[in-house]
Coordinates of C-alpha atoms and ligand atoms in Angstrom, one line a residue:
M1 CA 3.0 -8.1 33.1
S2 CA 6.6 -9.3 33.5
E3 CA 9.1 -7.8 31.1
L4 CA 8.8 -9.3 27.6
K5 CA 11.9 -11.1 26.2
Q6 CA 11.3 -9.9 22.6
S7 CA 9.8 -6.9 21.0
R8 CA 9.2 -6.1 17.3
P9 CA 12.1 -4.6 15.3
K10 CA 12.3 -0.8 15.2
G11 CA 10.2 0.7 12.5
T12 CA 7.8 -2.3 12.2
Q13 CA 4.2 -2.6 13.3
D14 CA 1.8 -5.2 14.6
F15 CA -1.8 -4.9 13.4
V16 CA -4.1 -6.5 15.9
P17 CA -7.9 -6.8 15.4
P18 CA -9.8 -4.7 14.6
D19 CA -7.0 -2.5 13.1
S20 CA -5.8 -5.5 11.0
E21 CA -9.4 -5.8 9.7
R22 CA -9.6 -2.0 8.9
R23 CA -6.3 -2.2 7.0
R24 CA -7.7 -5.1 4.9
Q25 CA -10.8 -3.1 4.2
V26 CA -8.7 -0.3 2.7
E27 CA -6.8 -2.9 0.7
A28 CA -10.2 -4.4 -0.5
A29 CA -11.4 -0.9 -1.4
F30 CA -8.2 -0.5 -3.5
R31 CA -8.6 -3.9 -5.2
H32 CA -12.2 -3.1 -6.1
L33 CA -11.3 0.3 -7.5
A34 CA -8.3 -0.9 -9.4
A35 CA -10.4 -3.7 -11.0
C36 CA -13.0 -1.0 -12.0
Y37 CA -10.3 0.8 -14.0
G38 CA -9.3 -2.5 -15.7
Y39 CA -6.2 -3.5 -13.6
R40 CA -5.5 -7.1 -12.6
E41 CA -3.4 -8.2 -9.7
I42 CA 0.3 -9.1 -10.0
I43 CA 2.1 -10.8 -7.1
T44 CA 5.8 -10.6 -7.2
P45 CA 8.5 -11.7 -4.7
T46 CA 9.2 -9.5 -1.6
F47 CA 12.9 -9.8 -2.5
E48 CA 14.6 -9.4 -5.9
H49 CA 18.2 -9.4 -7.2
T50 CA 19.7 -6.1 -5.9
A51 CA 20.4 -5.0 -9.5
V52 CA 16.7 -4.8 -10.2
F53 CA 16.5 -1.7 -8.0
V54 CA 19.9 -0.3 -8.6
K55 CA 19.5 -0.3 -12.3
S56 CA 16.0 1.2 -12.3
S57 CA 15.5 3.4 -9.2
G58 CA 19.0 4.8 -9.8
E59 CA 22.4 4.5 -8.1
G60 CA 22.1 8.1 -7.0
S61 CA 18.6 7.9 -5.4
D62 CA 18.2 8.0 -1.6
V63 CA 16.2 4.8 -1.8
V64 CA 19.1 2.9 -3.3
T65 CA 22.0 4.5 -1.6
K66 CA 20.7 4.8 1.9
E67 CA 17.5 2.9 2.4
M68 CA 17.7 -0.6 1.0
Y69 CA 17.7 -3.8 3.0
S70 CA 20.3 -5.6 1.0
F71 CA 21.9 -8.9 1.9
K72 CA 23.8 -11.8 0.6
D73 CA 22.0 -15.2 0.8
R74 CA 23.9 -18.4 1.6
A75 CA 24.9 -18.8 -2.0
E76 CA 26.4 -15.3 -2.0
R77 CA 23.7 -13.8 -4.2
D78 CA 23.0 -10.1 -3.8
L79 CA 19.4 -9.7 -2.9
T80 CA 17.3 -6.8 -1.6
L81 CA 13.9 -6.6 0.2
R82 CA 11.8 -4.6 -2.3
P83 CA 11.8 -0.9 -1.4
E84 CA 9.2 -0.1 -4.0
G85 CA 6.9 -1.8 -6.5
T86 CA 7.5 -0.7 -10.1
P87 CA 10.9 -2.4 -10.9
G88 CA 9.6 -5.8 -9.7
V89 CA 6.4 -5.5 -11.7
V90 CA 8.3 -4.5 -14.9
R91 CA 10.8 -7.3 -14.4
A92 CA 7.9 -9.8 -13.9
A93 CA 5.9 -8.5 -16.8
L94 CA 8.9 -9.1 -19.1
E95 CA 9.9 -12.4 -17.6
N96 CA 6.4 -13.8 -17.9
R97 CA 6.0 -12.3 -21.4
L98 CA 2.7 -10.6 -20.6
R99 CA 0.8 -9.3 -23.6
L100 CA 1.0 -5.5 -23.9
P101 CA -0.7 -3.3 -23.2
C102 CA -1.4 -4.6 -19.8
R103 CA -2.7 -3.0 -16.6
L104 CA -1.5 -4.4 -13.3
Y105 CA -2.0 -3.6 -9.7
Y106 CA -0.2 -4.8 -6.5
V107 CA -0.8 -4.8 -2.8
G108 CA 1.9 -5.7 -0.3
P109 CA 4.7 -5.0 2.1
F110 CA 7.8 -2.9 1.2
F111 CA 11.0 -2.2 3.2
R112 CA 13.1 0.9 3.6
Y113 CA 15.8 1.6 6.2
G114 CA 14.7 5.1 7.1
R115 CA 14.4 6.9 10.4
P116 CA 11.1 5.8 11.8
Q117 CA 8.5 8.5 12.7
K118 CA 4.8 9.2 12.3
G119 CA 3.8 7.8 8.9
R120 CA 7.3 6.4 8.2
F121 CA 8.2 2.8 8.9
R122 CA 10.8 0.3 7.9
E123 CA 8.2 -2.1 6.8
F124 CA 5.1 -0.5 5.3
G125 CA 2.2 -1.3 3.0
Q126 CA 1.9 0.0 -0.5
V127 CA -0.8 -0.4 -3.1
G128 CA -0.2 0.7 -6.7
V129 CA -1.1 0.3 -10.3
E130 CA 1.1 0.2 -13.4
A131 CA -0.2 0.7 -17.0
L132 CA 2.4 -0.8 -19.3
G133 CA 2.3 -0.1 -23.1
E134 CA 0.1 3.0 -22.9
A135 CA 1.6 6.3 -24.1
S136 CA -1.3 8.7 -24.2
P137 CA -1.3 11.7 -21.8
L138 CA -4.9 10.7 -21.1
V139 CA -3.5 7.6 -19.3
D140 CA -1.4 9.8 -17.0
A141 CA -4.5 11.9 -16.3
E142 CA -6.6 8.8 -15.6
I143 CA -4.0 7.4 -13.2
I144 CA -3.8 10.7 -11.4
Y145 CA -7.6 10.7 -11.2
F146 CA -7.6 7.1 -10.1
G147 CA -5.5 7.9 -6.9
A148 CA -7.7 11.0 -6.2
D149 CA -10.8 8.8 -6.7
F150 CA -9.4 6.3 -4.2
F151 CA -8.8 8.9 -1.5
R152 CA -12.1 10.6 -2.1
R153 CA -14.0 7.3 -1.6
L154 CA -12.2 6.9 1.7
G155 CA -13.4 10.3 2.8
I156 CA -10.0 12.0 2.6
S157 CA -11.0 15.5 1.7
D158 CA -7.8 17.4 2.4
C159 CA -5.9 15.6 -0.4
T160 CA -4.3 17.9 -3.0
V161 CA -2.5 16.7 -6.1
Q162 CA 0.7 18.3 -7.4
V163 CA 1.8 17.7 -11.0
N164 CA 5.0 18.4 -12.9
S165 CA 6.8 17.3 -16.0
I166 CA 10.5 16.5 -16.0
G167 CA 11.1 16.0 -19.7
C168 CA 12.4 13.2 -21.8
R169 CA 15.6 11.9 -23.4
T170 CA 15.5 14.7 -25.9
C171 CA 15.2 17.7 -23.6
R172 CA 16.7 16.4 -20.4
P173 CA 20.4 16.1 -21.2
A174 CA 20.6 19.8 -22.0
Y175 CA 18.5 20.8 -19.0
R176 CA 20.7 18.6 -16.8
E177 CA 23.7 20.5 -17.9
T178 CA 22.0 23.9 -17.3
L179 CA 21.0 22.7 -13.9
R180 CA 24.4 21.4 -13.1
K181 CA 26.0 24.8 -14.0
S182 CA 23.5 26.7 -12.0
L183 CA 24.0 24.5 -8.9
F184 CA 27.8 24.5 -9.4
D185 CA 27.7 28.3 -9.1
Q186 CA 26.0 27.8 -5.7
K187 CA 28.0 24.8 -4.6
E188 CA 28.9 26.3 -1.2
R189 CA 25.2 26.1 -0.3
L190 CA 25.1 22.3 -1.1
C191 CA 25.5 19.5 1.4
A192 CA 28.1 16.8 0.9
D193 CA 25.5 14.4 -0.5
C194 CA 24.4 17.0 -3.0
L195 CA 27.9 17.6 -4.2
V196 CA 28.0 13.9 -5.2
R197 CA 24.5 14.3 -6.7
L198 CA 25.7 17.2 -8.7
E199 CA 28.2 15.0 -10.5
R200 CA 25.9 11.9 -10.9
N201 CA 22.5 13.3 -11.4
P202 CA 21.8 16.9 -10.4
L203 CA 18.0 16.4 -10.5
R204 CA 18.4 14.5 -7.3
V205 CA 19.3 17.8 -5.5
F206 CA 15.6 18.6 -5.8
D207 CA 14.9 15.7 -3.3
C208 CA 17.3 17.0 -0.6
K209 CA 15.7 18.1 2.6
V210 CA 18.7 20.2 3.8
E211 CA 17.6 23.9 4.1
T212 CA 20.5 25.4 2.2
C213 CA 20.1 22.9 -0.7
R214 CA 16.4 23.7 -0.8
Q215 CA 17.3 27.4 -1.2
A216 CA 19.8 26.5 -3.9
V217 CA 17.2 24.7 -6.0
Q218 CA 14.7 27.6 -5.4
D219 CA 17.0 29.7 -7.5
A220 CA 17.8 27.0 -10.1
P221 CA 16.2 26.5 -13.4
T222 CA 13.3 24.0 -13.4
P223 CA 12.7 21.1 -15.7
R224 CA 9.3 22.6 -16.7
Q225 CA 11.1 25.7 -18.2
H226 CA 13.2 23.4 -20.5
L227 CA 10.7 21.0 -22.0
C228 CA 10.9 20.1 -25.7
A229 CA 7.8 20.8 -27.8
D230 CA 6.6 17.1 -27.5
C231 CA 7.0 17.1 -23.7
E232 CA 5.2 20.5 -23.5
R233 CA 2.3 19.2 -25.6
H234 CA 2.1 16.0 -23.5
H235 CA 2.0 18.0 -20.3
E236 CA -0.6 20.4 -21.5
Q237 CA -2.8 17.5 -22.5
V238 CA -2.4 15.9 -19.1
L239 CA -3.4 19.1 -17.4
S240 CA -6.3 19.8 -19.6
A241 CA -7.6 16.2 -19.2
L242 CA -7.4 16.7 -15.4
T243 CA -9.3 20.0 -15.7
R244 CA -12.0 18.4 -17.9
R245 CA -12.5 15.7 -15.2
G246 CA -12.9 18.4 -12.6
L247 CA -9.8 17.4 -10.7
R248 CA -8.2 20.3 -9.0
H249 CA -4.4 20.1 -9.2
A250 CA -1.5 22.4 -8.5
A251 CA 1.7 22.8 -10.5
N252 CA 4.9 22.1 -8.6
D253 CA 7.8 22.8 -10.9
R254 CA 10.3 21.2 -8.5
L255 CA 8.6 17.9 -8.1
V256 CA 11.0 15.4 -9.6
R257 CA 10.3 12.4 -7.2
G258 CA 13.1 10.5 -5.8
L259 CA 13.6 7.8 -8.4
D260 CA 15.6 8.0 -11.6
Y261 CA 13.3 6.1 -14.0
Y262 CA 10.7 8.8 -14.4
N263 CA 10.2 10.9 -17.5
R264 CA 7.6 13.5 -18.4
T265 CA 4.7 13.4 -15.9
T266 CA 5.4 13.2 -12.1
F267 CA 2.8 13.7 -9.5
E268 CA 2.2 13.5 -5.8
Y269 CA -0.8 13.5 -3.4
L270 CA -0.4 15.5 -0.2
S271 CA -2.5 15.6 2.9
T272 CA -2.4 18.4 5.5
S273 CA -3.3 16.0 8.3
L274 CA -0.1 14.0 8.1
G275 CA 2.5 16.3 9.5
A276 CA 6.1 16.1 8.2
Q277 CA 5.4 12.9 6.2
D278 CA 2.7 14.5 4.2
S279 CA 2.9 12.5 1.0
L280 CA 0.0 10.0 0.6
G281 CA 1.3 8.6 -2.6
G282 CA 2.8 9.5 -6.0
G283 CA 3.9 8.3 -9.3
G284 CA 4.7 9.2 -12.8
R285 CA 5.6 8.1 -16.3
Y286 CA 8.5 5.8 -17.0
D287 CA 8.8 5.3 -20.8
Y288 CA 12.3 3.9 -20.8
L289 CA 12.2 1.4 -17.9
V290 CA 11.0 -1.6 -19.8
E291 CA 13.8 -1.0 -22.3
D292 CA 16.3 -0.6 -19.5
F293 CA 15.3 -4.1 -18.4
G294 CA 16.1 -5.5 -21.9
G295 CA 12.5 -5.4 -23.2
P296 CA 11.1 -3.7 -26.3
P297 CA 10.4 0.1 -26.2
T298 CA 7.3 0.2 -24.1
P299 CA 5.8 3.3 -22.4
G300 CA 4.6 3.0 -18.8
V301 CA 3.0 5.0 -16.1
G302 CA 2.0 4.2 -12.5
V303 CA 1.1 5.3 -9.0
A304 CA 2.1 4.0 -5.5
I305 CA 0.0 4.8 -2.4
G306 CA 1.1 4.3 1.2
L307 CA -1.3 2.3 3.3
E308 CA -0.3 3.6 6.7
R309 CA -0.6 7.2 5.7
T310 CA -3.9 6.5 4.0
L311 CA -5.2 5.0 7.2
L312 CA -3.9 8.0 9.2
A313 CA -5.5 10.5 6.8
A314 CA -8.9 8.7 6.5
P315 CA -11.2 10.6 8.9
V316 CA -13.0 7.5 9.9
A317 CA -11.1 4.5 8.9
P318 CA -13.6 2.3 7.0
A319 CA -15.3 0.1 9.6
P320 CA -14.6 -3.6 9.1
A321 CA -17.6 -5.6 8.0
R322 CA -19.5 -6.8 11.1
R323 CA -18.0 -10.1 12.1
H324 CA -20.2 -12.8 13.5
L325 CA -19.4 -15.9 15.5
A326 CA -21.5 -18.6 17.2
F327 CA -19.9 -19.9 20.4
V328 CA -21.0 -23.5 21.2
I329 CA -21.2 -24.1 25.0
W330 CA -21.2 -27.6 26.5
L331 CA -22.5 -28.1 30.1
T332 CA -21.0 -31.4 31.1
E333 CA -18.2 -33.6 29.7
A334 CA -20.8 -35.8 28.0
E335 CA -21.8 -33.0 25.6
R336 CA -18.3 -31.9 24.6
A337 CA -18.1 -34.1 21.5
A338 CA -21.6 -33.0 20.5
A339 CA -20.5 -29.4 20.8
Q340 CA -17.6 -30.1 18.4
E341 CA -19.9 -31.9 16.0
L342 CA -22.3 -29.0 16.0
A343 CA -19.5 -26.5 15.4
D344 CA -18.4 -28.5 12.4
R345 CA -22.0 -28.7 11.1
L346 CA -22.4 -24.9 11.4
R347 CA -19.1 -24.3 9.6
T348 CA -20.3 -26.6 6.8
D349 CA -23.2 -24.2 6.5
G350 CA -20.8 -21.2 6.3
I351 CA -21.5 -20.1 9.9
A352 CA -18.4 -19.1 11.9
A353 CA -18.4 -21.3 15.1
Q354 CA -16.0 -21.9 18.0
V355 CA -15.8 -24.1 21.0
D356 CA -13.8 -23.7 24.2
Y357 CA -12.6 -27.3 24.7
D358 CA -10.4 -26.4 27.7
A359 CA -12.8 -24.7 30.1
R360 CA -13.8 -26.9 33.0
K361 CA -16.7 -24.7 33.9
V362 CA -19.6 -23.1 31.9
K363 CA -18.7 -19.7 33.3
G364 CA -15.3 -20.0 31.7
Q365 CA -16.8 -20.9 28.4
F366 CA -19.0 -17.8 28.5
R367 CA -16.0 -15.7 29.3
S368 CA -14.2 -17.1 26.2
A369 CA -17.3 -16.3 24.1
D370 CA -17.1 -12.8 25.4
A371 CA -13.4 -12.5 24.6
A372 CA -14.0 -13.8 21.1
E373 CA -16.8 -11.1 20.7
A374 CA -19.3 -13.8 19.7
T375 CA -22.7 -12.9 18.5
C376 CA -24.5 -15.7 20.2
C377 CA -24.0 -18.8 22.3
I378 CA -25.5 -22.2 21.5
I379 CA -25.8 -24.2 24.7
I380 CA -25.9 -28.0 24.8
G381 CA -26.7 -29.7 28.1
P382 CA -28.1 -33.2 29.0
D383 CA -31.7 -31.9 28.6
E384 CA -31.0 -30.3 25.2
L385 CA -29.3 -33.5 24.0
A386 CA -32.2 -35.6 25.1
K387 CA -34.8 -33.4 23.5
S388 CA -32.7 -32.7 20.3
V389 CA -33.0 -29.0 20.9
Y390 CA -30.5 -26.2 21.6
S391 CA -30.6 -23.1 23.8
L392 CA -29.7 -20.1 21.7
K393 CA -28.6 -17.0 23.5
D394 CA -28.3 -13.7 21.8
L395 CA -25.3 -12.0 23.4
A396 CA -26.4 -8.5 22.3
T397 CA -29.8 -8.7 24.1
G398 CA -29.2 -11.5 26.6
E399 CA -32.4 -13.2 25.3
Q400 CA -32.3 -17.0 25.4
R401 CA -34.8 -19.5 23.8
E402 CA -35.0 -23.1 22.8
V403 CA -34.5 -23.9 19.1
A404 CA -35.2 -27.2 17.4
S405 CA -32.2 -28.8 15.8
D406 CA -33.6 -28.6 12.3
V407 CA -34.1 -24.9 12.4
L408 CA -31.0 -23.9 14.3
V409 CA -29.0 -22.8 11.2
E410 CA -31.9 -20.5 10.2
A411 CA -32.2 -19.1 13.7
V412 CA -28.4 -18.4 14.0
R413 CA -28.4 -16.7 10.5
A414 CA -31.3 -14.5 11.7
L415 CA -29.0 -13.2 14.5
F416 CA -26.1 -12.7 12.1
R417 CA -28.1 -10.5 9.9
D418 CA -26.8 -6.9 10.5
Ligands
AMP1 P1 7.4 6.9 -2.9 O1 7.3 6.2 -4.2 O2 8.7 6.9 -2.2 O3 6.9 8.4 -3.0 O4 6.4 6.2 -2.0 C1 5.0 6.2 -2.3 C2 4.2 6.3 -1.0 O5 4.5 5.2 -0.2 C3 4.5 7.5 -0.2 O6 3.7 8.6 -0.6 C4 4.1 7.1 1.2 O7 2.7 7.2 1.3 C5 4.4 5.6 1.2 N1 5.8 5.4 1.8 C6 7.0 5.5 1.3 N2 7.9 5.3 2.2 C7 7.3 5.0 3.3 C8 7.7 4.6 4.6 N3 9.0 4.4 4.9 N4 6.8 4.3 5.6 C9 5.5 4.5 5.3 N5 5.0 4.8 4.1 C10 5.9 5.1 3.1

């Protein structure tokens, strides 16, 4: 092949059949499961006003400071391709005055300017659910269980769940100061970014991947040790609800997740098969986010799951549903119009049909049928046209027989049945 003039942008992917179909299968499995738990789909824009993310995800978060695709449109508006789902969903729920409580799910593309590697892309798919207006710790547990249920149904058996609590408005300010003091004492171990984080929001130091910063937080006090009585009770109830459901989970006292809006429960799903990017998904509670957007005090909790990593971790990606296609073949120019009419008739009956109008020779049409991975060919020649019959060839067995026009649909359906 000569050198191509264009290639896809770094960090993006093409999904060609059958991979595109496998991906849609995973999305369909997600939609089905989300609906089983009472969630309904919300579709929001792929770009939002930049403030939607800065105000919610947090000015100090890596997603906002380093990874956003932000731009000015032609009218000088500050816009950003969405790097995550929750802020847009909350914004839309308020703007559309949805009745609370409400359970919403989403499926779609997200954008982050990170360094591409296995399981990390600049455009990636996420599926997620958000429960708005539900405060019970049983909801946190149900959402954690929901994600695990999704992975289990896809056959991902090496998935583990880590859970933590990062406190609330009552206990966090004092903890933040304790943490700041502790990290300040070790500030020679912190990277330049973390020195800024120390001032803005020292919890973000837990997200840092730099080895010396990781060591610093190893020795620092954890949010879990500083929960108020209400947060402690909430957390105990989440954990005992998970245990009651038989979901194995591990405590990770340093799991704060990279976004500023979380309070109390945070959780993450990990898979050993993914290498460095081992997080399949994660989420948490965000009881102040709706208020931050100008809404009434409304608790919230949600989870986001990465599609690419889910596909990588699934042992056998779910097979796409067997696709069937009838290829209509015309022998001479005189039957070309009849071939098109037959294809239309089949489509009216819900049978996928295709015609190669370009091929000059029958052999070329058979080649096209092969490339399209057709199930069968329906051949129309002068004899067939005269007798009002068709020759039906099963491409799996090579068997060919004449079929009367009035029973053709039935005969094709019989070949499509598997
Ligand atoms: P986060 O809320 O950042 O933890 O993202 C939730 C999930 O989305 C992660 O666990 C990943 O599975 C997926 N994800 C996040 N960023 C990327 C990316 N750049 N490329 C692929 N998947 C991603």
